[in-house]
CSV table of C-alpha atoms and ligand atoms in Angstrom, one decimal:
chain,number,residue,atom,x,y,z
A,14,MET,CA,6.7,-7.3,0.5
A,15,LYS,CA,3.5,-8.2,-1.4
A,16,VAL,CA,0.2,-8.5,0.5
A,17,LEU,CA,-3.1,-9.5,-1.1
A,18,VAL,CA,-6.1,-7.9,0.8
A,19,THR,CA,-9.5,-9.4,0.2
A,20,GLY,CA,-12.3,-6.9,0.9
A,21,GLY,CA,-9.7,-4.1,0.7
A,22,ALA,CA,-12.3,-1.7,-0.7
A,23,GLY,CA,-14.5,-2.0,2.4
A,24,TYR,CA,-14.5,0.0,5.6
A,25,ILE,CA,-11.9,-1.8,7.7
A,26,GLY,CA,-10.0,-3.3,4.7
A,27,SER,CA,-9.5,0.2,3.1
A,28,HIS,CA,-8.0,1.6,6.3
A,29,VAL,CA,-5.6,-1.4,6.5
A,30,VAL,CA,-4.7,-1.0,2.8
A,31,LYS,CA,-3.8,2.7,3.7
A,32,ALA,CA,-1.7,1.6,6.6
A,33,LEU,CA,0.1,-1.0,4.5
A,34,GLY,CA,0.7,1.5,1.6
A,35,GLU,CA,2.0,4.1,4.0
A,36,ARG,CA,4.6,1.6,5.3
A,37,GLY,CA,5.8,0.7,1.8
A,38,TYR,CA,4.1,-2.7,1.4
A,39,ASP,CA,3.1,-3.7,-2.1
A,40,VAL,CA,-0.7,-4.1,-1.9
A,41,GLY,CA,-3.1,-6.0,-4.1
A,42,VAL,CA,-6.8,-5.6,-3.4
A,43,TYR,CA,-9.3,-8.3,-4.3
A,44,ASP,CA,-12.9,-7.1,-3.9
A,45,ASN,CA,-16.3,-7.7,-5.5
A,46,LEU,CA,-17.5,-4.1,-4.6
A,47,SER,CA,-20.7,-5.5,-3.1
A,48,THR,CA,-20.3,-3.2,-0.1
A,49,GLY,CA,-16.9,-1.6,-0.7
A,50,ASN,CA,-16.0,1.3,-3.0
A,51,LYS,CA,-13.1,1.5,-5.4
A,52,TRP,CA,-12.4,5.2,-4.4
A,53,ALA,CA,-11.6,3.9,-0.9
A,54,VAL,CA,-8.5,2.0,-2.2
A,55,LEU,CA,-5.8,4.5,-1.7
A,56,TYR,CA,-2.8,2.3,-2.5
A,57,GLY,CA,-1.9,-0.7,-4.6
A,58,ASP,CA,-3.5,-2.6,-7.5
A,59,PHE,CA,-7.2,-3.3,-7.6
A,60,TYR,CA,-8.6,-6.6,-8.8
A,61,HIS,CA,-12.3,-6.9,-9.2
A,62,GLY,CA,-13.4,-10.4,-8.2
A,63,ASP,CA,-15.5,-12.6,-6.0
A,64,LEU,CA,-14.1,-15.2,-3.6
A,65,ASN,CA,-16.6,-17.6,-5.1
A,66,ASP,CA,-15.0,-17.3,-8.5
A,67,ALA,CA,-12.1,-19.8,-8.0
A,68,LYS,CA,-10.7,-19.2,-11.5
A,69,ARG,CA,-10.5,-15.4,-11.1
A,70,LEU,CA,-9.0,-15.7,-7.6
A,71,GLU,CA,-6.4,-18.2,-8.7
A,72,GLU,CA,-5.5,-16.0,-11.7
A,73,VAL,CA,-5.0,-13.0,-9.4
A,74,ILE,CA,-2.9,-14.9,-6.8
A,75,GLU,CA,-0.8,-16.4,-9.6
A,76,SER,CA,-0.1,-13.1,-11.2
A,77,PHE,CA,0.2,-10.9,-8.0
A,78,LYS,CA,2.3,-13.5,-6.1
A,79,PRO,CA,1.5,-12.4,-2.5
A,80,GLU,CA,3.6,-13.6,0.4
A,81,ALA,CA,0.7,-13.1,2.7
A,82,VAL,CA,-3.0,-12.5,2.6
A,83,MET,CA,-5.2,-10.4,4.8
A,84,HIS,CA,-8.8,-11.6,4.6
A,85,PHE,CA,-11.5,-9.0,5.3
A,86,ALA,CA,-14.1,-9.9,2.6
A,87,ALA,CA,-17.2,-11.0,4.6
A,88,SER,CA,-20.7,-10.2,5.6
A,89,ILE,CA,-20.7,-8.5,9.0
A,90,ILE,CA,-24.1,-7.5,10.2
A,91,VAL,CA,-25.3,-9.5,13.3
A,92,SER,CA,-29.1,-8.8,12.8
A,93,GLU,CA,-28.9,-9.7,9.1
A,94,SER,CA,-27.2,-13.0,9.9
A,95,VAL,CA,-30.1,-13.9,12.1
A,96,ARG,CA,-32.5,-13.4,9.2
A,97,ASP,CA,-30.3,-14.8,6.5
A,98,PRO,CA,-27.9,-17.4,8.0
A,99,LEU,CA,-27.1,-19.1,4.7
A,100,LYS,CA,-25.7,-15.8,3.3
A,101,TYR,CA,-23.3,-15.8,6.3
A,102,TYR,CA,-22.2,-19.4,6.0
A,103,PHE,CA,-21.7,-19.0,2.3
A,104,ASN,CA,-19.9,-15.6,2.3
A,105,ASN,CA,-17.9,-16.2,5.4
A,106,VAL,CA,-17.2,-19.9,5.6
A,107,SER,CA,-17.4,-21.3,2.0
A,108,ASN,CA,-15.5,-18.3,0.7
A,109,THR,CA,-12.8,-18.6,3.3
A,110,ILE,CA,-12.4,-22.2,2.2
A,111,ASN,CA,-12.1,-21.0,-1.4
A,112,LEU,CA,-9.4,-18.5,-0.4
A,113,LEU,CA,-7.5,-21.1,1.6
A,114,LYS,CA,-7.6,-23.6,-1.3
A,115,ALA,CA,-6.3,-20.9,-3.7
A,116,MET,CA,-3.6,-19.9,-1.3
A,117,ASN,CA,-2.6,-23.5,-0.9
A,118,ARG,CA,-2.4,-24.0,-4.6
A,119,PHE,CA,0.1,-21.2,-5.0
A,120,ASN,CA,2.0,-21.8,-1.8
A,121,VAL,CA,0.9,-18.7,0.1
A,122,LYS,CA,1.3,-19.7,3.7
A,123,LYS,CA,0.5,-16.7,5.8
A,124,LEU,CA,-2.9,-15.2,6.6
A,125,ILE,CA,-4.3,-12.4,8.8
A,126,PHE,CA,-7.9,-13.2,9.4
A,127,SER,CA,-10.7,-10.8,10.4
A,128,SER,CA,-12.5,-12.4,13.3
A,129,THR,CA,-14.8,-10.9,15.8
A,130,ALA,CA,-15.9,-10.5,19.4
A,131,ALA,CA,-19.1,-12.0,18.3
A,132,VAL,CA,-17.4,-15.5,18.6
A,133,TYR,CA,-17.6,-15.1,22.4
A,134,GLY,CA,-21.4,-14.5,22.5
A,135,LEU,CA,-22.5,-14.8,26.1
A,136,ALA,CA,-19.0,-14.6,27.8
A,137,LYS,CA,-18.7,-16.0,31.3
A,138,LYS,CA,-16.2,-13.4,32.4
A,139,ILE,CA,-15.8,-9.7,31.5
A,140,PRO,CA,-13.4,-8.4,30.2
A,141,ILE,CA,-13.0,-11.3,27.8
A,142,THR,CA,-9.7,-13.1,27.4
A,143,GLU,CA,-8.8,-15.1,24.2
A,144,ASP,CA,-8.9,-18.4,26.1
A,145,GLN,CA,-12.6,-18.1,27.0
A,146,PRO,CA,-14.6,-20.6,25.1
A,147,MET,CA,-16.3,-19.5,21.9
A,148,ASN,CA,-20.0,-19.4,22.5
A,149,PRO,CA,-21.6,-17.3,19.7
A,150,ILE,CA,-25.3,-16.5,19.8
A,151,ASN,CA,-25.8,-15.4,16.2
A,152,PRO,CA,-25.0,-17.0,12.8
A,153,TYR,CA,-22.4,-14.2,12.1
A,154,GLY,CA,-20.5,-15.2,15.2
A,155,VAL,CA,-20.9,-18.9,14.3
A,156,SER,CA,-19.6,-18.3,10.8
A,157,LYS,CA,-16.4,-16.6,12.1
A,158,MET,CA,-16.0,-19.3,14.8
A,159,MET,CA,-16.2,-22.0,12.1
A,160,SER,CA,-13.7,-20.2,10.0
A,161,GLU,CA,-11.3,-19.9,12.9
A,162,MET,CA,-11.7,-23.7,13.5
A,163,ILE,CA,-10.9,-24.3,9.8
A,164,LEU,CA,-7.7,-22.2,10.1
A,165,ARG,CA,-6.7,-24.0,13.3
A,166,ASP,CA,-7.1,-27.4,11.7
A,167,LEU,CA,-5.3,-26.4,8.6
A,168,SER,CA,-2.4,-25.1,10.6
A,169,ILE,CA,-2.2,-28.4,12.4
A,170,ALA,CA,-2.3,-30.4,9.2
A,171,ASN,CA,0.2,-28.2,7.5
A,172,SER,CA,2.8,-26.7,9.8
A,173,GLU,CA,4.0,-24.2,7.2
A,174,PHE,CA,0.6,-22.6,7.1
A,175,ARG,CA,0.4,-19.9,9.9
A,176,TYR,CA,-2.3,-17.4,10.7
A,177,VAL,CA,-3.2,-14.6,13.0
A,178,SER,CA,-6.8,-14.2,13.8
A,179,LEU,CA,-7.8,-10.8,15.1
A,180,ARG,CA,-11.0,-10.7,17.1
A,181,TYR,CA,-12.4,-7.2,16.5
A,182,PHE,CA,-14.6,-5.5,19.1
A,183,ASN,CA,-16.7,-2.6,17.9
A,184,VAL,CA,-14.8,-0.7,15.2
A,185,ALA,CA,-15.5,2.9,14.4
A,186,GLY,CA,-13.9,6.2,13.4
A,187,ALA,CA,-12.2,7.2,10.2
A,188,ASP,CA,-9.0,8.3,8.5
A,189,GLU,CA,-7.6,11.5,10.0
A,190,TYR,CA,-7.6,13.3,6.6
A,191,CYS,CA,-11.2,12.1,5.9
A,192,ARG,CA,-10.1,10.4,2.7
A,193,ILE,CA,-11.9,7.2,3.8
A,194,GLY,CA,-14.5,6.2,6.4
A,195,GLN,CA,-17.6,4.1,6.8
A,196,ALA,CA,-19.6,4.4,3.6
A,197,TYR,CA,-22.3,1.6,3.7
A,198,LYS,CA,-25.5,2.1,1.7
A,199,GLU,CA,-27.5,0.9,4.7
A,200,PRO,CA,-25.5,1.7,7.8
A,201,THR,CA,-26.6,-0.2,10.9
A,202,HIS,CA,-23.8,0.5,13.3
A,203,LEU,CA,-24.5,2.4,16.5
A,204,ILE,CA,-22.1,5.4,16.1
A,205,THR,CA,-22.8,5.8,12.4
A,206,ARG,CA,-26.6,5.7,12.9
A,207,ALA,CA,-26.4,8.2,15.7
A,208,LEU,CA,-24.2,10.6,13.7
A,209,LYS,CA,-26.4,10.3,10.6
A,210,THR,CA,-29.5,11.0,12.8
A,211,ALA,CA,-27.7,14.1,14.1
A,212,LEU,CA,-27.3,15.1,10.4
A,213,GLY,CA,-31.0,14.7,9.8
A,214,GLN,CA,-30.5,11.6,7.5
A,215,TYR,CA,-32.8,9.6,9.9
A,216,LYS,CA,-35.8,11.1,11.8
A,217,LYS,CA,-34.9,9.3,15.0
A,218,MET,CA,-32.4,7.0,16.6
A,219,GLN,CA,-33.7,3.7,18.1
A,220,ILE,CA,-32.2,2.0,21.1
A,221,TYR,CA,-32.6,-1.8,20.8
A,222,GLY,CA,-33.4,-3.1,24.2
A,223,THR,CA,-33.4,-1.3,27.6
A,224,ASN,CA,-33.8,-4.2,30.0
A,225,TYR,CA,-30.4,-5.9,29.7
A,226,ASN,CA,-28.7,-6.8,32.9
A,227,THR,CA,-26.4,-3.7,32.7
A,228,ALA,CA,-26.2,-0.5,34.7
A,229,ASP,CA,-28.5,1.5,32.4
A,230,GLY,CA,-30.3,-1.5,30.8
A,231,THR,CA,-28.7,-1.1,27.4
A,232,CYS,CA,-26.0,-3.2,25.7
A,233,ILE,CA,-22.3,-2.4,26.3
A,234,ARG,CA,-19.6,-2.4,23.7
A,235,ASP,CA,-15.8,-1.8,23.5
A,236,PHE,CA,-15.2,0.7,20.7
A,237,ILE,CA,-11.9,0.7,18.9
A,238,HIS,CA,-10.6,3.3,16.4
A,239,VAL,CA,-10.1,1.8,12.9
A,240,ASP,CA,-6.6,3.2,12.6
A,241,ASP,CA,-5.5,1.4,15.8
A,242,LEU,CA,-7.1,-1.7,14.5
A,243,SER,CA,-5.1,-1.2,11.3
A,244,ASP,CA,-1.8,-1.1,13.3
A,245,ALA,CA,-2.8,-4.4,14.9
A,246,HIS,CA,-2.9,-5.9,11.4
A,247,ILE,CA,0.6,-4.6,10.5
A,248,LEU,CA,2.0,-6.0,13.8
A,249,GLY,CA,0.3,-9.3,13.3
A,250,LEU,CA,1.8,-9.5,9.8
A,251,LYS,CA,5.3,-8.7,11.1
A,252,TYR,CA,4.9,-11.3,13.8
A,253,LEU,CA,4.1,-14.0,11.2
A,254,MET,CA,6.9,-12.9,8.9
A,255,GLU,CA,9.3,-13.1,11.8
A,256,GLY,CA,8.3,-16.7,12.3
A,257,GLY,CA,5.6,-16.3,15.0
A,258,ASP,CA,3.2,-19.3,15.5
A,259,SER,CA,-0.5,-19.1,14.6
A,260,ASN,CA,-2.3,-17.1,17.2
A,261,VAL,CA,-5.5,-15.3,18.2
A,262,PHE,CA,-5.7,-11.8,19.6
A,263,ASN,CA,-8.5,-9.6,20.9
A,264,CYS,CA,-8.6,-6.0,19.4
A,265,GLY,CA,-10.3,-3.6,21.8
A,266,TYR,CA,-9.4,-1.0,24.4
A,267,SER,CA,-10.8,-3.0,27.4
A,268,LYS,CA,-13.3,-0.3,28.2
A,269,GLY,CA,-17.1,-0.6,27.6
A,270,TYR,CA,-19.7,2.0,26.9
A,271,SER,CA,-23.4,1.5,27.0
A,272,VAL,CA,-25.6,2.4,24.0
A,273,ARG,CA,-27.1,5.3,26.0
A,274,GLU,CA,-23.6,6.6,26.8
A,275,VAL,CA,-22.6,6.5,23.2
A,276,ILE,CA,-25.7,8.3,22.1
A,277,SER,CA,-25.3,11.1,24.7
A,278,LYS,CA,-21.6,11.4,23.7
A,279,VAL,CA,-22.7,11.8,20.1
A,280,LYS,CA,-25.2,14.5,21.1
A,281,GLU,CA,-22.5,16.3,23.1
A,282,ILE,CA,-19.9,16.3,20.3
A,283,THR,CA,-22.3,17.2,17.5
A,284,LYS,CA,-24.2,19.7,19.7
A,285,ILE,CA,-27.4,18.3,18.1
A,286,ASP,CA,-30.2,16.9,20.2
A,287,PHE,CA,-32.0,14.3,18.1
A,288,PRO,CA,-35.0,12.1,19.0
A,289,VAL,CA,-34.3,8.7,20.5
A,290,GLU,CA,-36.9,6.0,20.8
A,291,GLU,CA,-36.6,2.9,23.0
A,292,VAL,CA,-37.7,-0.3,21.2
A,293,ALA,CA,-37.5,-4.1,21.6
A,294,PRO,CA,-34.1,-5.8,21.7
A,295,ARG,CA,-32.5,-6.8,18.4
A,296,ASP,CA,-32.1,-10.5,17.7
A,297,GLY,CA,-28.6,-11.9,18.3
A,298,ASP,CA,-27.2,-9.1,20.4
A,299,PRO,CA,-24.9,-10.2,23.3
A,300,PRO,CA,-25.5,-7.9,26.2
A,301,VAL,CA,-21.8,-7.1,27.0
A,302,LEU,CA,-18.6,-7.3,24.9
A,303,ILE,CA,-15.5,-5.9,26.4
A,304,ALA,CA,-12.0,-7.1,25.4
A,305,ASP,CA,-9.2,-8.0,27.7
A,306,SER,CA,-6.4,-6.7,25.4
A,307,THR,CA,-3.4,-7.7,27.5
A,308,LYS,CA,-2.3,-10.4,25.1
A,309,ILE,CA,-2.0,-8.2,22.0
A,310,ARG,CA,-0.3,-5.5,24.0
A,311,ASP,CA,2.2,-8.0,25.4
A,312,PHE,CA,2.8,-10.2,22.4
A,313,LEU,CA,2.6,-7.7,19.5
A,314,LYS,CA,3.5,-4.6,21.5
A,315,TRP,CA,0.3,-3.0,20.2
A,316,SER,CA,0.0,0.5,21.6
A,317,PRO,CA,-3.2,2.3,20.6
A,318,LYS,CA,-3.2,6.0,19.8
A,319,PHE,CA,-6.9,6.8,19.7
A,320,ASN,CA,-7.9,5.2,22.9
A,321,SER,CA,-10.9,7.4,23.7
A,322,LEU,CA,-14.6,7.3,22.8
A,323,GLU,CA,-14.5,11.0,22.2
A,324,LEU,CA,-11.6,10.8,19.7
A,325,ILE,CA,-13.4,8.0,17.9
A,326,ILE,CA,-16.7,9.9,17.6
A,327,LYS,CA,-15.0,13.1,16.6
A,328,SER,CA,-13.2,11.4,13.9
A,329,ALA,CA,-16.4,9.6,12.6
A,330,TRP,CA,-18.2,12.9,12.8
A,331,ARG,CA,-15.7,14.8,10.6
A,332,TRP,CA,-16.0,11.9,8.1
A,333,GLU,CA,-19.8,12.0,8.1
A,334,LEU,CA,-19.8,15.8,7.5
A,335,LYS,CA,-17.4,15.4,4.6
A,336,PHE,CA,-19.2,12.4,3.2
A,337,LYS,CA,-22.5,14.3,3.3
A,338,GLU,CA,-20.9,17.2,1.5
A,339,ILE,CA,-19.6,15.0,-1.3
A,340,LYS,CA,-22.9,13.1,-1.6
A,341,ASP,CA,-24.9,16.4,-1.7
A,342,PHE,CA,-22.5,17.7,-4.4
A,343,ILE,CA,-22.9,14.6,-6.6
A,344,GLU,CA,-26.6,14.4,-6.1
A,345,ASN,CA,-27.4,18.1,-6.9
B,9,UFG,N1,-27.7,-0.3,18.5
B,9,UFG,C1,-28.9,0.4,18.8
B,9,UFG,N2,-29.4,1.2,17.8
B,9,UFG,C2,-28.9,1.3,16.5
B,9,UFG,C3,-27.7,0.5,16.3
B,9,UFG,C4,-27.2,-0.3,17.3
B,9,UFG,O1,-29.4,0.4,19.9
B,9,UFG,O2,-29.4,2.0,15.7
B,9,UFG,C5,-27.1,-1.2,19.5
B,9,UFG,C6,-27.2,-2.6,19.2
B,9,UFG,O3,-28.4,-3.2,19.5
B,9,UFG,C7,-26.0,-3.2,20.0
B,9,UFG,C8,-25.0,-2.0,20.0
B,9,UFG,O4,-25.8,-0.8,19.7
B,9,UFG,O5,-26.4,-3.4,21.3
B,9,UFG,C9,-23.9,-2.1,19.0
B,9,UFG,O6,-24.5,-2.4,17.7
B,9,UFG,P1,-23.7,-2.3,16.3
B,9,UFG,O7,-24.7,-2.7,15.2
B,9,UFG,O8,-23.0,-1.0,16.2
B,9,UFG,O9,-22.6,-3.4,16.5
B,9,UFG,P2,-22.6,-4.9,16.9
B,9,UFG,O10,-22.1,-5.0,18.3
B,9,UFG,O11,-24.0,-5.5,16.6
B,9,UFG,O12,-21.7,-5.6,15.9
B,9,UFG,C10,-20.4,-5.0,15.5
B,9,UFG,C11,-20.0,-5.5,14.2
B,9,UFG,C12,-19.7,-7.0,14.2
B,9,UFG,C13,-18.8,-7.3,15.3
B,9,UFG,C14,-19.3,-6.7,16.6
B,9,UFG,C15,-18.3,-7.0,17.7
B,9,UFG,O13,-21.0,-5.2,13.2
B,9,UFG,O14,-19.2,-7.3,12.9
B,9,UFG,O15,-19.5,-5.4,16.5
B,9,UFG,O16,-18.8,-6.6,18.9
B,9,UFG,F1,-18.7,-8.6,15.4
């Protein structure tokens, strides 16, 4: 079966491409390499292109002939979205519309969409179930909420079009053989920043906000291993191919860790004590995001294999050590 993966050279996309490839899917990757890397595409055909380039996109869809699309290509940094909302509405909303138009033109009717816990914003009840109202507090979350609404309306207007929207909580970790992992030029994510600080790539770690209404005053997140998230995509795809209706699923382990807890776990695993500074809160950060993952476990029979913060951090740490080795080799 042929699957086109937008953003397949990025962090999450490349892990899903690996999972698809390992299971024998025929993969096409469409990526503009703005944040992704061609070396991270372990399987399939690579097509360089931007979602804003309708001609190129249509040409690729027409020649590759996918039966389904997985759509990862997007901007994903909450704090950046607060500073530059138009970038987020353009890359995440307009480009999703471009993709849907091209799919429609060539009769591609199934989509797995990368959504986010950020759509919930200030959730009324923790853990968060999918039926809680979307209430995003940053442009990134709004852009994903808008995209989800577009998908919903399209599936109502055209009953043949079906999608699964996966709302990711905080994704971390790397491939077990360290072939791929997070490789952003400017990493902003908590675990990556902490590990790179342990490696000496930053002088200190900053905690954004210590007066939240949580046990230790710092934000709480639900961390999920990227390979478990990849499995959720494969299950979502099978569900659609077997005739499942459009649906939305949370992807998380239903367990939250505070920023302080994550940093101390990183110190314990790396055995490196690095300086940590407490600074003002970051704009747009919801205090607590923890998934209720009952629905995906029941509906898709999702059964995570790396359900532990320790496993996630160890896997990310192995990747950071390898990535540093490669970078040092190339640079010297
Ligand atoms: N944090 C720090 N210091 C850092 C980095 C992060 O204190 O150096 C804090 C943040 O303020 C936040 C928490 O750690 O409270 C997690 O921050 P991340 O940047 O790692 O992740 P976010 O929760 O902001 O966002 C990530 C993805 C989004 C996704 C969201 C879902 O980037 O795409 O998880 O929860 F929507």
